[in-house]
XYZ file of C-alpha atoms in Angstrom:
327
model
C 38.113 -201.919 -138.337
C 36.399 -204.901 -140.787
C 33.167 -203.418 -140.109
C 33.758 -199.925 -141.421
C 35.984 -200.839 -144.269
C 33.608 -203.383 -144.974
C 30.987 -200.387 -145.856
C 32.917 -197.018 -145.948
C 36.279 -196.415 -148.024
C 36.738 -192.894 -145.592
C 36.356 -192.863 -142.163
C 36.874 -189.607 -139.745
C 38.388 -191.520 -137.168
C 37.940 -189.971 -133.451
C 41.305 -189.044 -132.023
C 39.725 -189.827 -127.757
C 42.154 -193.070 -127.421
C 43.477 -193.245 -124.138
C 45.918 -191.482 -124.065
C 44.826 -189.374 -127.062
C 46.076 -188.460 -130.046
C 47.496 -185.114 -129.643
C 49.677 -184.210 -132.556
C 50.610 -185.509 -135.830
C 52.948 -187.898 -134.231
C 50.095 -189.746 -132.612
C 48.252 -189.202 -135.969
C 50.952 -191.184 -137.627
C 51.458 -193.706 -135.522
C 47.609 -194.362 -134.713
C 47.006 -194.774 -138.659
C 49.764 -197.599 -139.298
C 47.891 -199.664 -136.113
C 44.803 -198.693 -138.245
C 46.530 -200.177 -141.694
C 48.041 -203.082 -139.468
C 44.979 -204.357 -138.392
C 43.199 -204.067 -141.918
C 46.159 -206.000 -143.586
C 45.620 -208.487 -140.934
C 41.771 -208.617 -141.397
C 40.013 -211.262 -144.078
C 38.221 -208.616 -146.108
C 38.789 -208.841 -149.922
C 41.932 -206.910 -151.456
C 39.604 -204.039 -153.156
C 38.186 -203.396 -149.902
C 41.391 -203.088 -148.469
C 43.158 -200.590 -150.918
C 39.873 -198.462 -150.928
C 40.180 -197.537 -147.498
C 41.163 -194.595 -146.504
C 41.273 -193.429 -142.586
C 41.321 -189.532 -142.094
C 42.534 -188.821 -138.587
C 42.223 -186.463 -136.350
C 44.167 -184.425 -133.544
C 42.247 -184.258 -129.885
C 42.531 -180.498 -129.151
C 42.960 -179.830 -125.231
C 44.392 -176.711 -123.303
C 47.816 -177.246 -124.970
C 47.465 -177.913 -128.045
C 49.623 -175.217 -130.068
C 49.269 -173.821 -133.468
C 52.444 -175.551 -134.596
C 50.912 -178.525 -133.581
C 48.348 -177.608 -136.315
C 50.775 -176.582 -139.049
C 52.442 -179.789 -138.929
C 49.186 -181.829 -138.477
C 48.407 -179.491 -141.744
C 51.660 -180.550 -143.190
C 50.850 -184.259 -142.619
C 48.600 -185.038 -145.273
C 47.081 -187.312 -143.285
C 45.001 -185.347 -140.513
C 41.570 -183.398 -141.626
C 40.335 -182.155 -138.991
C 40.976 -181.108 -135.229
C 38.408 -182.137 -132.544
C 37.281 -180.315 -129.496
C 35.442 -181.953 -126.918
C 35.185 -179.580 -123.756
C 36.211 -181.758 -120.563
C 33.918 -183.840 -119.074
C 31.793 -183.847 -122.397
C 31.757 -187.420 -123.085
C 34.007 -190.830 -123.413
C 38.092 -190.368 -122.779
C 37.256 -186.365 -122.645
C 38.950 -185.153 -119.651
C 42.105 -184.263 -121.320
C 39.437 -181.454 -123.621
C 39.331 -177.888 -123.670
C 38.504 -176.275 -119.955
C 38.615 -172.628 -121.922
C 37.511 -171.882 -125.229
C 39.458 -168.153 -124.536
C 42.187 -169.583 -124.755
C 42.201 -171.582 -128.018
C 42.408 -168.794 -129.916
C 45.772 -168.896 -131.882
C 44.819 -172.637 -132.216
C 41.432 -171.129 -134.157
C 43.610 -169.127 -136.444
C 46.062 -171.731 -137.153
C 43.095 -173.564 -137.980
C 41.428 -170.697 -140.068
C 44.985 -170.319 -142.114
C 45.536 -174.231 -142.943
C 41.930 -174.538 -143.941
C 41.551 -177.158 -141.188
C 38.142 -177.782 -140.277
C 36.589 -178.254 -136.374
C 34.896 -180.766 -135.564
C 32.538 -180.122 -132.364
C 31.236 -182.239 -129.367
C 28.868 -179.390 -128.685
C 27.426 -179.739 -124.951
C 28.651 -177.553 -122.221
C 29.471 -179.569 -119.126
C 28.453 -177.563 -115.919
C 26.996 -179.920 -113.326
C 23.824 -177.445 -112.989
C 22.495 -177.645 -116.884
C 20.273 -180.116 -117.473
C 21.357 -182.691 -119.793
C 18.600 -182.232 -121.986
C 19.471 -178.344 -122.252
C 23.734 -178.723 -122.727
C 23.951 -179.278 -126.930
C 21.376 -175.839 -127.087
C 23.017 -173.866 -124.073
C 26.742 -174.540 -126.140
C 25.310 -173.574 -129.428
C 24.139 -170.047 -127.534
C 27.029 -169.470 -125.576
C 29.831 -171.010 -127.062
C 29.853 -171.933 -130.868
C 27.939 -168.719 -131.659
C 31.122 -166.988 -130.722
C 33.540 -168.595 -132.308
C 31.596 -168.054 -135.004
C 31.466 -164.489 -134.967
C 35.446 -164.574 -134.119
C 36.483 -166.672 -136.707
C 34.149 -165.912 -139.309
C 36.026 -168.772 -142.205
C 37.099 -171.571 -139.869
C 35.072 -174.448 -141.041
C 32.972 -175.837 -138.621
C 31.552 -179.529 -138.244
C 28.684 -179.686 -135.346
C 28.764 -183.589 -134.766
C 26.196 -185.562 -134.111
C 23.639 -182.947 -133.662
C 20.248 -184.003 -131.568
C 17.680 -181.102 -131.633
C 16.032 -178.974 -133.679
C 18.031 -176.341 -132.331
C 20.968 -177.218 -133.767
C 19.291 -177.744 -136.637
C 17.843 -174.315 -137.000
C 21.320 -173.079 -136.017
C 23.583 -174.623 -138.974
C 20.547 -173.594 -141.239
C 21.078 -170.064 -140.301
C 24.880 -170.050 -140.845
C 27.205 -169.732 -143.728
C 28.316 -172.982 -145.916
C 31.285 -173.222 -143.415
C 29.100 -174.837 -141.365
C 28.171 -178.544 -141.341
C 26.243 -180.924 -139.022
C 26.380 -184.765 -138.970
C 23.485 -187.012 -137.737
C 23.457 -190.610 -136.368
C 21.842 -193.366 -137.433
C 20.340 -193.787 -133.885
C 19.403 -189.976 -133.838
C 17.169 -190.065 -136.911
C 15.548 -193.408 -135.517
C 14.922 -192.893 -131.969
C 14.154 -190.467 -129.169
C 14.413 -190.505 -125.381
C 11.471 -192.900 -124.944
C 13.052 -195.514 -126.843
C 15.987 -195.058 -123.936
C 14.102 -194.857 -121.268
C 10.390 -196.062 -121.165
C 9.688 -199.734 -120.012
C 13.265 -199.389 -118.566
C 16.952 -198.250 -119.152
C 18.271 -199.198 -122.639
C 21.820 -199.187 -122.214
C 22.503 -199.884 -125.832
C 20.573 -196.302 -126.600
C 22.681 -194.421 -124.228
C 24.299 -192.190 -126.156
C 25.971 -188.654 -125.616
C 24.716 -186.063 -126.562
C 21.927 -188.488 -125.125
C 18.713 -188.864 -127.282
C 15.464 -185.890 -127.174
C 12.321 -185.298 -127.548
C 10.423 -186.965 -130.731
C 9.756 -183.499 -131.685
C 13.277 -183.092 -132.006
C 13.767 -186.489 -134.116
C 11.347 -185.828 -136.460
C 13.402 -182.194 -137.286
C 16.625 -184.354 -137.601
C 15.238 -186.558 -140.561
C 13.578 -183.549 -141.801
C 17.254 -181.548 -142.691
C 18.883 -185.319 -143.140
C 16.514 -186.209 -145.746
C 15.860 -182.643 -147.699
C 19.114 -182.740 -149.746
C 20.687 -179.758 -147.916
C 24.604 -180.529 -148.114
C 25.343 -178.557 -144.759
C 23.937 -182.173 -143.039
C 25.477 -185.565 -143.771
C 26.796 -188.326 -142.339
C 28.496 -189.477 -138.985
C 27.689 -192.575 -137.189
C 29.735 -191.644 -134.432
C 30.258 -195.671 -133.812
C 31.410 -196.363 -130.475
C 32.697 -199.992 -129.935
C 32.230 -200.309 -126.163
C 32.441 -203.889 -125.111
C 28.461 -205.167 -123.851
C 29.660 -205.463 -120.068
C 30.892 -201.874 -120.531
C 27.640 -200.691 -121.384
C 25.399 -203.381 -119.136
C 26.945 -201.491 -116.080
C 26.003 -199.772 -112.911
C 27.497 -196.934 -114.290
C 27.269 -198.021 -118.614
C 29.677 -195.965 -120.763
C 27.853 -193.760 -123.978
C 27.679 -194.575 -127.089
C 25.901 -196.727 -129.985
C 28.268 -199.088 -131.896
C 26.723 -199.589 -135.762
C 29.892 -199.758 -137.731
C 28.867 -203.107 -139.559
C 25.021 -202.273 -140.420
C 25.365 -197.966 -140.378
C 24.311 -198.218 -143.650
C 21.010 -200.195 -143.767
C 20.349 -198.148 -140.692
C 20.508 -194.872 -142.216
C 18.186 -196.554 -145.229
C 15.432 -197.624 -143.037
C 15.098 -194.221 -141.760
C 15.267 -192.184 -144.792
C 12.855 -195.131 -145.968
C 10.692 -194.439 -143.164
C 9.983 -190.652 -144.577
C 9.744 -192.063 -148.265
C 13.453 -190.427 -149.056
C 15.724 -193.271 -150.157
C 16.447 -191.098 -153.202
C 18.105 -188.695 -150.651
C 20.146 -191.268 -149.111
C 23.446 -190.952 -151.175
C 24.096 -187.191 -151.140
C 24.189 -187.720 -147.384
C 26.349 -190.391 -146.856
C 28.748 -190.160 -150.309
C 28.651 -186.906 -151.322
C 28.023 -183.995 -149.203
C 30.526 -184.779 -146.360
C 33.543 -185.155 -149.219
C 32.440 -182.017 -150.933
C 32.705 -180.249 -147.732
C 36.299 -181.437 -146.703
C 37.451 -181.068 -149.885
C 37.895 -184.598 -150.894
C 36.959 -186.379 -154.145
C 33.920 -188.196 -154.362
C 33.910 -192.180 -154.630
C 34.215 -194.111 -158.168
C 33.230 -197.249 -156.613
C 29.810 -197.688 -155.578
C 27.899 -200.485 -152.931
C 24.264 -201.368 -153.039
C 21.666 -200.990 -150.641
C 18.440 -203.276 -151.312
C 15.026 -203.487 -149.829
C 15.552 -207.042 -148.589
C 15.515 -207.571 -144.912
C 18.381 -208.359 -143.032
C 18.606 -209.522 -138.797
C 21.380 -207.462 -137.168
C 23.966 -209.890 -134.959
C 22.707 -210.497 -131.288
C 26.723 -209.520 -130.794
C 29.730 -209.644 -132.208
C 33.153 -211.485 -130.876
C 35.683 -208.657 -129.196
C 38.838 -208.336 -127.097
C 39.676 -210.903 -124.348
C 36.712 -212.806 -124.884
C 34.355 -210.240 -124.419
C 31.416 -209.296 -126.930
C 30.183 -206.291 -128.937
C 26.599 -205.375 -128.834
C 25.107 -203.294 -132.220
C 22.653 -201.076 -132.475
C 19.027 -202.809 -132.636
C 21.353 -205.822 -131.879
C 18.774 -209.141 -133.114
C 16.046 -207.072 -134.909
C 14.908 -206.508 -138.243
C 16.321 -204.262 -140.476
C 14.156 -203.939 -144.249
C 17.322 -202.697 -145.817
C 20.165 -204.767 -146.580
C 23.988 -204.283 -147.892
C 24.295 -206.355 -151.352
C 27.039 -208.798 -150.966
């Protein structure tokens, strides 16, 4: 919580708690622990009445389109998330049938409620390399064609095509791109040995793919901006026979997504992405207050303390970063 007030005066935050958040209820009560826990924290008294959570509802088989009016009604929730079962962390309470979301789509369509997508399809036989394009083919294209003014956010996207795909479709569809997406590709996971600290789902591609990701990030196009997806999974979590997914870079997201806009000589690009274009596109007012990113270098934390005595391990955890957050 520190760490992303500490740079960000919005966050979407994920509604995949165990158990999840499933209505506005859950909403509610999930953004007081949320306010709690920033009262409680020791950042400075601006910081804390910038911030700003946004929550979200998990969508699952049950979900109901009351559930959406009054998440609508809340003035609290922005969005509604649908991770299809099995997709990723805490998923298995997600959507086993897209068929059957439909009055949930409308409800969505009428209240002007966007979608946020985990877009990978989860059949044991498709290659994990293959799910994010295989559920842009045979799922999202449909619901696009059904519910031609639901606004759509494809998270996190990792290939070119999903790239090519929210290029080719109307405003009402966005994409968001990680800091770890932009900066690294499957090799950086896997060659010389497992990183478990890249493991990340939808799990990192092909350079090729990379290089198409900073290409849309870094062109000024206001369908892409950012979404660190941050995912605080304690270090013997992820150093694990079996390590959980997901890349935690709440506290240095920022001088993340500098060095690699940086890296394709497009710093100038760099605020559209992560102040403007995502507001604009839920409707919310842009900033007043600014921070400052400077080209001095900065060493990211080895770890950070966590619950019960267990540590937090960042992104690029003890490396060199050239961009810094001006204190």
């Amino acid at each position: 919580m520190p760490h992303a007030a500490g740079s960000f005066n919005r966050v979407i935050c994920m509604p995949n708690l165990v158990p999840p958040v499933k209505n506005a209820h859950d909403a509610q009560a999930y953004r007081a622990r949320i306010m709690e826990t920033l009262a409680a924290s020791d950042l400075s008294l601006e910081r804390k009445s910038a911030f700003d959570p946004r929550m979200t509802l998990y969508l699952t088989d049950n979900t109901t389109a009351q559930d959406i009016e009054l998440a609508a009604q809340s003035g609290i929730v922005q969005a509604v998330k649908l991770y299809p079962a099995g997709a990723t962390t805490n998923s298995a309470d997600g959507v086993t049938n897209i068929n059957a979301c439909v009055d949930v789509f409308e409800a969505l369509e009428k209240h002007n409620l966007p979608l946020l997508i985990h877009g990978e399809v989860t059949q044991d036989h498709i290659d994990i390399f293959d799910r994010e394009k295989r559920f842009l083919d045979e799922v999202l294209a449909q619901i696009i064609v059904k519910f031609p003014t639901l606004k759509i956010v494809v998270e996190h996207i990792t290939t070119s095509d999903a790239a090519d795909f929210v290029l080719a479709q109307g405003n009402h569809v966005a994409a968001t791109i990680t800091p770890q997406h932009l900066m690294f590709n499957r090799n950086h996971l896997l060659v010389g040995g497992i990183k478990p600290h890249f493991y990340c789902l939808p799990i990192l591609k092909r350079e090729s793919h990379q290089k198409v990701l900073l290409d849309v990030a870094t062109s000024g196009n206001p369908k892409f901006f950012l979404g660190t997806d941050s995912a605080p999974h304690a270090t013997d979590k992820k150093e694990a026979a079996c390590g959980c997914a997901g890349c935690y870079s709440s506290a240095t997201a920022l001088p993340l997504y500098a060095t690699a806009f940086d890296s394709v000589g497009k710093i100038d690009k760099l605020e559209g992405f992560a102040s403007r274009f995502g507001a604009q596109f839920y409707g919310l007012p842009l900033n007043e207050s600014t921070i400052t990113l400077v080209n001095t270098p900065m060493q990211v934390p080895n770890d950070y303390p966590y619950f019960d005595g267990a540590s937090l391990t960042p992104l690029m955890a003890g490396e060199t970063l050239p961009w810094s957050l001006k204190i």
